[in-house]
PDB file of C-alpha atoms and ligand atoms in Angstrom:
ATOM      1  CA  MET A 131     -78.326   1.578  58.575  1.00  0.00           C
ATOM      2  CA  PRO A 132     -76.984  -1.706  59.912  1.00  0.00           C
ATOM      3  CA  SER A 133     -76.083  -1.412  63.574  1.00  0.00           C
ATOM      4  CA  GLY A 134     -73.154  -3.842  63.478  1.00  0.00           C
ATOM      5  CA  PRO A 135     -69.506  -2.788  63.421  1.00  0.00           C
ATOM      6  CA  LEU A 136     -68.614  -0.539  60.526  1.00  0.00           C
ATOM      7  CA  ALA A 137     -66.568  -1.991  57.706  1.00  0.00           C
ATOM      8  CA  PRO A 138     -63.006  -0.607  57.785  1.00  0.00           C
ATOM      9  CA  ALA A 139     -63.537   1.675  54.774  1.00  0.00           C
ATOM     10  CA  GLN A 140     -66.707   3.070  56.345  1.00  0.00           C
ATOM     11  CA  ALA A 141     -64.954   3.604  59.697  1.00  0.00           C
ATOM     12  CA  HIS A 142     -62.156   5.449  57.904  1.00  0.00           C
ATOM     13  CA  LEU A 143     -64.631   7.659  56.055  1.00  0.00           C
ATOM     14  CA  GLN A 144     -66.507   8.343  59.275  1.00  0.00           C
ATOM     15  CA  ALA A 145     -63.282   9.476  60.975  1.00  0.00           C
ATOM     16  CA  SER A 146     -62.210  11.798  58.150  1.00  0.00           C
ATOM     17  CA  LEU A 147     -65.682  13.260  57.710  1.00  0.00           C
ATOM     18  CA  GLU A 148     -65.873  13.918  61.450  1.00  0.00           C
ATOM     19  CA  ARG A 149     -62.424  15.516  61.370  1.00  0.00           C
ATOM     20  CA  VAL A 150     -63.540  17.907  58.605  1.00  0.00           C
ATOM     21  CA  ARG A 151     -66.751  18.743  60.480  1.00  0.00           C
ATOM     22  CA  GLN A 152     -64.672  19.518  63.562  1.00  0.00           C
ATOM     23  CA  ARG A 153     -62.263  21.712  61.591  1.00  0.00           C
ATOM     24  CA  ILE A 154     -65.265  23.638  60.231  1.00  0.00           C
ATOM     25  CA  ARG A 155     -66.695  24.102  63.737  1.00  0.00           C
ATOM     26  CA  ALA A 156     -63.311  25.220  65.072  1.00  0.00           C
ATOM     27  CA  ALA A 157     -62.951  27.744  62.235  1.00  0.00           C
ATOM     28  CA  GLU A 158     -66.474  29.071  62.836  1.00  0.00           C
ATOM     29  CA  GLN A 159     -65.680  29.485  66.505  1.00  0.00           C
ATOM     30  CA  HIS A 160     -62.260  30.993  65.886  1.00  0.00           C
ATOM     31  CA  SER A 161     -63.685  33.686  63.604  1.00  0.00           C
ATOM     32  CA  GLY A 162     -66.617  34.466  65.892  1.00  0.00           C
ATOM     33  CA  ARG A 163     -69.226  33.061  63.551  1.00  0.00           C
ATOM     34  CA  ALA A 164     -72.327  31.134  64.584  1.00  0.00           C
ATOM     35  CA  LEU A 165     -71.806  27.403  64.890  1.00  0.00           C
ATOM     36  CA  GLY A 166     -73.375  25.618  61.942  1.00  0.00           C
ATOM     37  CA  CYS A 167     -73.413  28.644  59.629  1.00  0.00           C
ATOM     38  CA  VAL A 168     -71.010  27.030  57.142  1.00  0.00           C
ATOM     39  CA  ALA A 169     -72.416  24.251  54.959  1.00  0.00           C
ATOM     40  CA  LEU A 170     -70.253  21.352  53.846  1.00  0.00           C
ATOM     41  CA  LEU A 171     -70.395  20.330  50.200  1.00  0.00           C
ATOM     42  CA  ALA A 172     -68.720  16.933  49.751  1.00  0.00           C
ATOM     43  CA  VAL A 173     -66.918  16.849  46.394  1.00  0.00           C
ATOM     44  CA  THR A 174     -67.095  13.338  44.962  1.00  0.00           C
ATOM     45  CA  LYS A 175     -65.637  13.672  41.466  1.00  0.00           C
ATOM     46  CA  ALA A 176     -63.584  10.592  40.518  1.00  0.00           C
ATOM     47  CA  PHE A 177     -65.143   8.527  43.314  1.00  0.00           C
ATOM     48  CA  GLY A 178     -67.814   5.895  42.842  1.00  0.00           C
ATOM     49  CA  PRO A 179     -71.432   5.856  43.944  1.00  0.00           C
ATOM     50  CA  GLU A 180     -70.623   3.465  46.832  1.00  0.00           C
ATOM     51  CA  LEU A 181     -68.588   6.187  48.518  1.00  0.00           C
ATOM     52  CA  VAL A 182     -71.385   8.718  48.055  1.00  0.00           C
ATOM     53  CA  ALA A 183     -73.801   6.231  49.609  1.00  0.00           C
ATOM     54  CA  SER A 184     -71.422   5.716  52.550  1.00  0.00           C
ATOM     55  CA  ALA A 185     -71.132   9.466  53.135  1.00  0.00           C
ATOM     56  CA  ALA A 186     -74.919   9.795  52.893  1.00  0.00           C
ATOM     57  CA  ALA A 187     -75.280   7.084  55.530  1.00  0.00           C
ATOM     58  CA  LEU A 188     -73.057   9.256  57.755  1.00  0.00           C
ATOM     59  CA  GLY A 189     -75.421  12.203  57.398  1.00  0.00           C
ATOM     60  CA  GLN A 190     -73.857  14.044  54.456  1.00  0.00           C
ATOM     61  CA  ARG A 191     -76.557  15.404  52.113  1.00  0.00           C
ATOM     62  CA  ALA A 192     -74.940  17.858  49.672  1.00  0.00           C
ATOM     63  CA  PHE A 193     -72.548  16.604  47.000  1.00  0.00           C
ATOM     64  CA  GLY A 194     -70.529  18.407  44.327  1.00  0.00           C
ATOM     65  CA  GLU A 195     -69.635  17.016  40.907  1.00  0.00           C
ATOM     66  CA  ASN A 196     -67.549  18.421  38.036  1.00  0.00           C
ATOM     67  CA  TYR A 197     -68.294  16.177  35.058  1.00  0.00           C
ATOM     68  CA  VAL A 198     -71.821  15.827  33.719  1.00  0.00           C
ATOM     69  CA  GLN A 199     -71.853  12.205  32.527  1.00  0.00           C
ATOM     70  CA  GLU A 200     -69.981  10.899  35.544  1.00  0.00           C
ATOM     71  CA  ALA A 201     -72.309  12.799  37.862  1.00  0.00           C
ATOM     72  CA  ILE A 202     -75.537  11.655  36.258  1.00  0.00           C
ATOM     73  CA  ALA A 203     -74.490   8.007  36.380  1.00  0.00           C
ATOM     74  CA  LYS A 204     -73.982   8.428  40.147  1.00  0.00           C
ATOM     75  CA  ILE A 205     -77.151  10.443  40.677  1.00  0.00           C
ATOM     76  CA  GLU A 206     -79.217   7.769  38.973  1.00  0.00           C
ATOM     77  CA  ARG A 207     -77.542   4.895  40.811  1.00  0.00           C
ATOM     78  CA  LEU A 208     -78.179   6.588  44.140  1.00  0.00           C
ATOM     79  CA  ARG A 209     -81.755   7.512  43.328  1.00  0.00           C
ATOM     80  CA  ALA A 210     -82.414   3.824  42.746  1.00  0.00           C
ATOM     81  CA  CYS A 211     -80.827   2.984  46.098  1.00  0.00           C
ATOM     82  CA  ALA A 212     -83.583   2.130  48.563  1.00  0.00           C
ATOM     83  CA  GLY A 213     -83.436   3.674  52.012  1.00  0.00           C
ATOM     84  CA  LEU A 214     -81.212   6.636  51.166  1.00  0.00           C
ATOM     85  CA  PRO A 215     -82.505  10.097  51.990  1.00  0.00           C
ATOM     86  CA  GLU A 216     -82.829  12.601  49.179  1.00  0.00           C
ATOM     87  CA  LEU A 217     -79.478  14.102  48.234  1.00  0.00           C
ATOM     88  CA  GLU A 218     -78.694  17.603  46.973  1.00  0.00           C
ATOM     89  CA  TRP A 219     -76.444  17.769  43.901  1.00  0.00           C
ATOM     90  CA  HIS A 220     -74.316  20.790  42.990  1.00  0.00           C
ATOM     91  CA  PHE A 221     -72.658  21.163  39.607  1.00  0.00           C
ATOM     92  CA  ILE A 222     -69.221  22.736  40.163  1.00  0.00           C
ATOM     93  CA  GLY A 223     -67.389  22.105  36.876  1.00  0.00           C
ATOM     94  CA  PRO A 224     -67.039  24.110  33.665  1.00  0.00           C
ATOM     95  CA  ILE A 225     -70.305  24.152  31.682  1.00  0.00           C
ATOM     96  CA  GLN A 226     -70.423  23.326  27.977  1.00  0.00           C
ATOM     97  CA  SER A 227     -73.525  24.617  26.235  1.00  0.00           C
ATOM     98  CA  ASN A 228     -74.419  21.172  24.861  1.00  0.00           C
ATOM     99  CA  LYS A 229     -74.654  19.880  28.472  1.00  0.00           C
ATOM    100  CA  THR A 230     -76.996  22.491  29.917  1.00  0.00           C
ATOM    101  CA  ARG A 231     -80.159  20.402  29.499  1.00  0.00           C
ATOM    102  CA  LEU A 232     -78.667  17.496  31.452  1.00  0.00           C
ATOM    103  CA  ILE A 233     -77.464  19.851  34.169  1.00  0.00           C
ATOM    104  CA  ALA A 234     -80.825  21.653  34.384  1.00  0.00           C
ATOM    105  CA  THR A 235     -82.594  18.304  34.699  1.00  0.00           C
ATOM    106  CA  HIS A 236     -80.413  16.510  37.258  1.00  0.00           C
ATOM    107  CA  PHE A 237     -78.964  19.112  39.620  1.00  0.00           C
ATOM    108  CA  GLN A 238     -80.472  21.321  42.327  1.00  0.00           C
ATOM    109  CA  TRP A 239     -77.594  23.820  42.277  1.00  0.00           C
ATOM    110  CA  VAL A 240     -75.144  25.142  39.672  1.00  0.00           C
ATOM    111  CA  GLN A 241     -72.169  27.039  41.062  1.00  0.00           C
ATOM    112  CA  THR A 242     -70.191  27.818  37.918  1.00  0.00           C
ATOM    113  CA  ILE A 243     -72.196  30.329  35.886  1.00  0.00           C
ATOM    114  CA  GLU A 244     -69.949  32.815  34.144  1.00  0.00           C
ATOM    115  CA  ARG A 245     -71.854  33.672  30.933  1.00  0.00           C
ATOM    116  CA  ILE A 246     -75.382  34.873  30.326  1.00  0.00           C
ATOM    117  CA  THR A 247     -75.902  32.504  27.376  1.00  0.00           C
ATOM    118  CA  ILE A 248     -75.348  29.497  29.633  1.00  0.00           C
ATOM    119  CA  ALA A 249     -77.683  30.935  32.273  1.00  0.00           C
ATOM    120  CA  GLN A 250     -80.396  31.530  29.664  1.00  0.00           C
ATOM    121  CA  ARG A 251     -80.154  27.943  28.459  1.00  0.00           C
ATOM    122  CA  LEU A 252     -80.327  26.560  32.000  1.00  0.00           C
ATOM    123  CA  SER A 253     -83.395  28.677  32.749  1.00  0.00           C
ATOM    124  CA  ALA A 254     -85.154  27.674  29.523  1.00  0.00           C
ATOM    125  CA  GLN A 255     -84.320  23.992  30.037  1.00  0.00           C
ATOM    126  CA  ARG A 256     -85.153  23.701  33.740  1.00  0.00           C
ATOM    127  CA  PRO A 257     -88.100  21.257  33.853  1.00  0.00           C
ATOM    128  CA  GLN A 258     -91.338  22.932  34.926  1.00  0.00           C
ATOM    129  CA  ALA A 259     -92.022  20.192  37.468  1.00  0.00           C
ATOM    130  CA  LEU A 260     -88.871  21.108  39.416  1.00  0.00           C
ATOM    131  CA  PRO A 261     -88.295  24.134  41.654  1.00  0.00           C
ATOM    132  CA  PRO A 262     -86.057  26.887  40.231  1.00  0.00           C
ATOM    133  CA  LEU A 263     -82.396  25.966  39.825  1.00  0.00           C
ATOM    134  CA  GLN A 264     -80.294  27.538  42.593  1.00  0.00           C
ATOM    135  CA  VAL A 265     -77.318  29.281  41.024  1.00  0.00           C
ATOM    136  CA  LEU A 266     -74.058  30.955  41.939  1.00  0.00           C
ATOM    137  CA  LEU A 267     -71.924  33.120  39.677  1.00  0.00           C
ATOM    138  CA  GLN A 268     -68.297  32.055  39.472  1.00  0.00           C
ATOM    139  CA  VAL A 269     -65.937  35.007  39.810  1.00  0.00           C
ATOM    140  CA  ASN A 270     -62.358  35.201  38.646  1.00  0.00           C
ATOM    141  CA  VAL A 271     -60.898  36.730  41.803  1.00  0.00           C
ATOM    142  CA  SER A 272     -57.292  37.836  41.887  1.00  0.00           C
ATOM    143  CA  GLY A 273     -55.058  34.811  42.027  1.00  0.00           C
ATOM    144  CA  GLU A 274     -57.591  32.604  40.265  1.00  0.00           C
ATOM    145  CA  ALA A 275     -56.087  29.251  39.268  1.00  0.00           C
ATOM    146  CA  SER A 276     -57.894  28.961  35.953  1.00  0.00           C
ATOM    147  CA  LYS A 277     -59.218  31.533  33.557  1.00  0.00           C
ATOM    148  CA  SER A 278     -62.783  30.615  34.410  1.00  0.00           C
ATOM    149  CA  GLY A 279     -65.165  32.967  36.125  1.00  0.00           C
ATOM    150  CA  VAL A 280     -66.576  36.374  35.297  1.00  0.00           C
ATOM    151  CA  ALA A 281     -64.237  39.343  35.760  1.00  0.00           C
ATOM    152  CA  PRO A 282     -65.163  41.387  38.861  1.00  0.00           C
ATOM    153  CA  ALA A 283     -65.814  44.443  36.665  1.00  0.00           C
ATOM    154  CA  GLU A 284     -68.465  42.519  34.729  1.00  0.00           C
ATOM    155  CA  LEU A 285     -70.125  40.847  37.694  1.00  0.00           C
ATOM    156  CA  LEU A 286     -72.969  43.284  38.346  1.00  0.00           C
ATOM    157  CA  GLY A 287     -74.089  43.307  34.723  1.00  0.00           C
ATOM    158  CA  LEU A 288     -74.227  39.519  34.668  1.00  0.00           C
ATOM    159  CA  ALA A 289     -75.954  39.390  38.070  1.00  0.00           C
ATOM    160  CA  HIS A 290     -78.779  41.676  36.924  1.00  0.00           C
ATOM    161  CA  GLU A 291     -79.363  39.586  33.810  1.00  0.00           C
ATOM    162  CA  VAL A 292     -79.299  36.281  35.705  1.00  0.00           C
ATOM    163  CA  ALA A 293     -81.604  37.601  38.445  1.00  0.00           C
ATOM    164  CA  ALA A 294     -84.207  38.316  35.773  1.00  0.00           C
ATOM    165  CA  LEU A 295     -84.339  34.734  34.468  1.00  0.00           C
ATOM    166  CA  PRO A 296     -87.560  33.021  35.555  1.00  0.00           C
ATOM    167  CA  ARG A 297     -86.330  29.493  36.293  1.00  0.00           C
ATOM    168  CA  LEU A 298     -83.092  30.395  38.076  1.00  0.00           C
ATOM    169  CA  GLN A 299     -82.752  31.645  41.616  1.00  0.00           C
ATOM    170  CA  LEU A 300     -79.551  33.607  42.097  1.00  0.00           C
ATOM    171  CA  ARG A 301     -78.094  32.746  45.515  1.00  0.00           C
ATOM    172  CA  GLY A 302     -74.574  34.195  45.554  1.00  0.00           C
ATOM    173  CA  LEU A 303     -70.998  33.756  44.394  1.00  0.00           C
ATOM    174  CA  MET A 304     -68.329  31.099  44.052  1.00  0.00           C
ATOM    175  CA  ALA A 305     -64.577  31.260  43.440  1.00  0.00           C
ATOM    176  CA  ILE A 306     -61.559  28.972  43.180  1.00  0.00           C
ATOM    177  CA  PRO A 307     -58.479  30.965  44.173  1.00  0.00           C
ATOM    178  CA  GLN A 308     -55.126  29.576  43.153  1.00  0.00           C
ATOM    179  CA  PRO A 309     -53.908  26.846  45.507  1.00  0.00           C
ATOM    180  CA  GLY A 310     -50.746  27.414  47.497  1.00  0.00           C
ATOM    181  CA  LEU A 311     -50.996  31.192  47.797  1.00  0.00           C
ATOM    182  CA  PRO A 312     -49.288  32.702  50.837  1.00  0.00           C
ATOM    183  CA  PRO A 313     -51.819  33.194  53.655  1.00  0.00           C
ATOM    184  CA  ALA A 314     -52.189  36.951  53.165  1.00  0.00           C
ATOM    185  CA  ALA A 315     -52.972  36.571  49.454  1.00  0.00           C
ATOM    186  CA  GLN A 316     -55.326  33.692  50.201  1.00  0.00           C
ATOM    187  CA  HIS A 317     -57.263  35.786  52.713  1.00  0.00           C
ATOM    188  CA  ALA A 318     -57.298  38.740  50.296  1.00  0.00           C
ATOM    189  CA  SER A 319     -58.902  36.634  47.522  1.00  0.00           C
ATOM    190  CA  PHE A 320     -61.616  35.382  49.858  1.00  0.00           C
ATOM    191  CA  ALA A 321     -62.229  38.860  51.275  1.00  0.00           C
ATOM    192  CA  GLN A 322     -62.540  40.172  47.712  1.00  0.00           C
ATOM    193  CA  LEU A 323     -65.297  37.652  46.957  1.00  0.00           C
ATOM    194  CA  ARG A 324     -67.137  38.588  50.155  1.00  0.00           C
ATOM    195  CA  GLU A 325     -67.004  42.277  49.220  1.00  0.00           C
ATOM    196  CA  LEU A 326     -68.247  41.498  45.726  1.00  0.00           C
ATOM    197  CA  LEU A 327     -71.237  39.664  47.222  1.00  0.00           C
ATOM    198  CA  GLU A 328     -71.999  42.630  49.486  1.00  0.00           C
ATOM    199  CA  ASN A 329     -71.921  45.002  46.493  1.00  0.00           C
ATOM    200  CA  MET A 330     -74.061  42.670  44.454  1.00  0.00           C
ATOM    201  CA  ARG A 331     -76.630  42.377  47.238  1.00  0.00           C
ATOM    202  CA  GLU A 332     -76.818  46.152  47.483  1.00  0.00           C
ATOM    203  CA  SER A 333     -77.136  46.537  43.742  1.00  0.00           C
ATOM    204  CA  LEU A 334     -79.836  43.871  43.391  1.00  0.00           C
ATOM    205  CA  ARG A 335     -81.818  44.799  46.472  1.00  0.00           C
ATOM    206  CA  ALA A 336     -84.667  46.302  44.480  1.00  0.00           C
ATOM    207  CA  ARG A 337     -84.766  43.394  42.053  1.00  0.00           C
ATOM    208  CA  VAL A 338     -84.537  40.330  44.260  1.00  0.00           C
ATOM    209  CA  GLN A 339     -87.398  40.725  46.678  1.00  0.00           C
ATOM    210  CA  ASP A 340     -88.076  37.093  47.373  1.00  0.00           C
ATOM    211  CA  ALA A 341     -86.939  36.854  50.979  1.00  0.00           C
ATOM    212  CA  SER A 342     -87.174  33.072  50.912  1.00  0.00           C
ATOM    213  CA  ALA A 343     -84.130  32.949  48.645  1.00  0.00           C
ATOM    214  CA  PRO A 344     -81.733  35.658  49.751  1.00  0.00           C
ATOM    215  CA  LEU A 345     -78.329  36.254  48.229  1.00  0.00           C
ATOM    216  CA  ASP A 346     -76.864  34.314  51.101  1.00  0.00           C
ATOM    217  CA  THR A 347     -74.264  31.990  49.633  1.00  0.00           C
ATOM    218  CA  LEU A 348     -70.527  32.456  49.420  1.00  0.00           C
ATOM    219  CA  SER A 349     -69.048  29.204  48.120  1.00  0.00           C
ATOM    220  CA  MET A 350     -65.338  29.359  48.848  1.00  0.00           C
ATOM    221  CA  GLY A 351     -62.728  27.167  50.509  1.00  0.00           C
ATOM    222  CA  MET A 352     -61.464  23.685  49.595  1.00  0.00           C
ATOM    223  CA  SER A 353     -59.479  21.044  51.504  1.00  0.00           C
ATOM    224  CA  ALA A 354     -56.295  23.111  51.619  1.00  0.00           C
ATOM    225  CA  ASP A 355     -57.734  26.525  52.486  1.00  0.00           C
ATOM    226  CA  PHE A 356     -61.210  26.290  53.985  1.00  0.00           C
ATOM    227  CA  GLU A 357     -60.241  27.710  57.386  1.00  0.00           C
ATOM    228  CA  ALA A 358     -59.061  30.928  55.682  1.00  0.00           C
ATOM    229  CA  ALA A 359     -62.268  31.009  53.638  1.00  0.00           C
ATOM    230  CA  ILE A 360     -64.421  30.622  56.759  1.00  0.00           C
ATOM    231  CA  ALA A 361     -62.495  33.419  58.474  1.00  0.00           C
ATOM    232  CA  GLU A 362     -63.409  35.639  55.495  1.00  0.00           C
ATOM    233  CA  GLY A 363     -67.106  34.793  55.469  1.00  0.00           C
ATOM    234  CA  SER A 364     -67.562  31.581  53.487  1.00  0.00           C
ATOM    235  CA  THR A 365     -70.993  30.011  53.931  1.00  0.00           C
ATOM    236  CA  MET A 366     -70.210  26.839  51.948  1.00  0.00           C
ATOM    237  CA  VAL A 367     -66.933  24.964  51.729  1.00  0.00           C
ATOM    238  CA  ARG A 368     -66.365  22.452  48.925  1.00  0.00           C
ATOM    239  CA  VAL A 369     -64.247  19.643  50.305  1.00  0.00           C
ATOM    240  CA  GLY A 370     -63.051  16.546  48.462  1.00  0.00           C
ATOM    241  CA  SER A 371     -59.662  15.075  49.352  1.00  0.00           C
ATOM    242  CA  ALA A 372     -59.792  15.932  53.075  1.00  0.00           C
ATOM    243  CA  ILE A 373     -62.852  13.673  53.319  1.00  0.00           C
ATOM    244  CA  PHE A 374     -62.317  11.007  50.682  1.00  0.00           C
ATOM    245  CA  GLY A 375     -58.525  10.938  50.291  1.00  0.00           C
ATOM    246  CA  GLU A 376     -56.524  11.600  47.142  1.00  0.00           C
ATOM    247  CA  ARG A 377     -58.538  11.169  43.971  1.00  0.00           C
ATOM    248  CA  PRO A 378     -57.738   7.969  42.040  1.00  0.00           C
TER     249      PRO A 378
HETATM  250  C1  PLP B 266     -62.267  19.233  43.088  1.00  0.00           C
HETATM  251  C2  PLP B 266     -62.893  20.491  43.539  1.00  0.00           C
HETATM  252  C3  PLP B 266     -63.042  20.791  44.914  1.00  0.00           C
HETATM  253  C4  PLP B 266     -62.502  19.911  46.022  1.00  0.00           C
HETATM  254  O1  PLP B 266     -61.107  19.985  46.064  1.00  0.00           O
HETATM  255  P1  PLP B 266     -60.263  19.331  47.274  1.00  0.00           P
HETATM  256  O2  PLP B 266     -58.983  20.056  47.214  1.00  0.00           O
HETATM  257  O3  PLP B 266     -60.165  17.883  46.973  1.00  0.00           O
HETATM  258  O4  PLP B 266     -61.021  19.600  48.527  1.00  0.00           O
HETATM  259  C5  PLP B 266     -63.717  21.949  45.244  1.00  0.00           C
HETATM  260  N1  PLP B 266     -64.202  22.797  44.310  1.00  0.00           N
HETATM  261  C6  PLP B 266     -64.073  22.542  42.996  1.00  0.00           C
HETATM  262  C7  PLP B 266     -64.642  23.501  42.019  1.00  0.00           C
HETATM  263  C8  PLP B 266     -63.413  21.400  42.572  1.00  0.00           C
HETATM  264  O5  PLP B 266     -63.275  21.181  41.258  1.00  0.00           O
END
């Protein structure tokens, strides 16, 4: 990185990224959780590769994208960018079955699995040269904004099927509760997801023996509600606008 004064846009990004990191630390502390136990996924949909490169230069490594073509254009631009460390890409948008091969080839994580057919395609299409794809099941918790996500009653069935797929490594759960819920309802949605993960862990204990990849991930919390999510056990917050500003 150049050691001269930061360009204004870079200085602005540095300040907002630092503010989000501090809010995460404060929330960890406030809820009695270990400092550093919550990972930050920077959500870059609608922003260009230059901004991703700037965030990477500030130490951010994990990025979330919602649209396959847009994401792959960025991933390839950044891969060609000399001097950048290796980045970790998470797919967090709805998955169409004709896009699974691209997703399986370009991403390290997929957070939005809600159907076994999609999981089977991702497993079959994951290139042999790459490590298993790290996956989360998206759950439709109460107060879900969209209709996406598996219903809680169907989660364990899906989890057992996904855990058996050879090229996927099931890591946990993800949810997108409705924005703007009153605090009590917000906390209840996040607590519900945490309880579902605990049940799933119990139910899969015999099946998932690989201790190097535990069911350790609870992806919940966005710009507007990540403190509540951390209080309820989130291990990964997905933050876009609080870091990068309103999407263009
Ligand atoms: C866009 C998006 C985010 C980030 O939302 P912000 O409110 O900008 O922080 C997080 N998760 C998913 C699934 C998204 O689509």
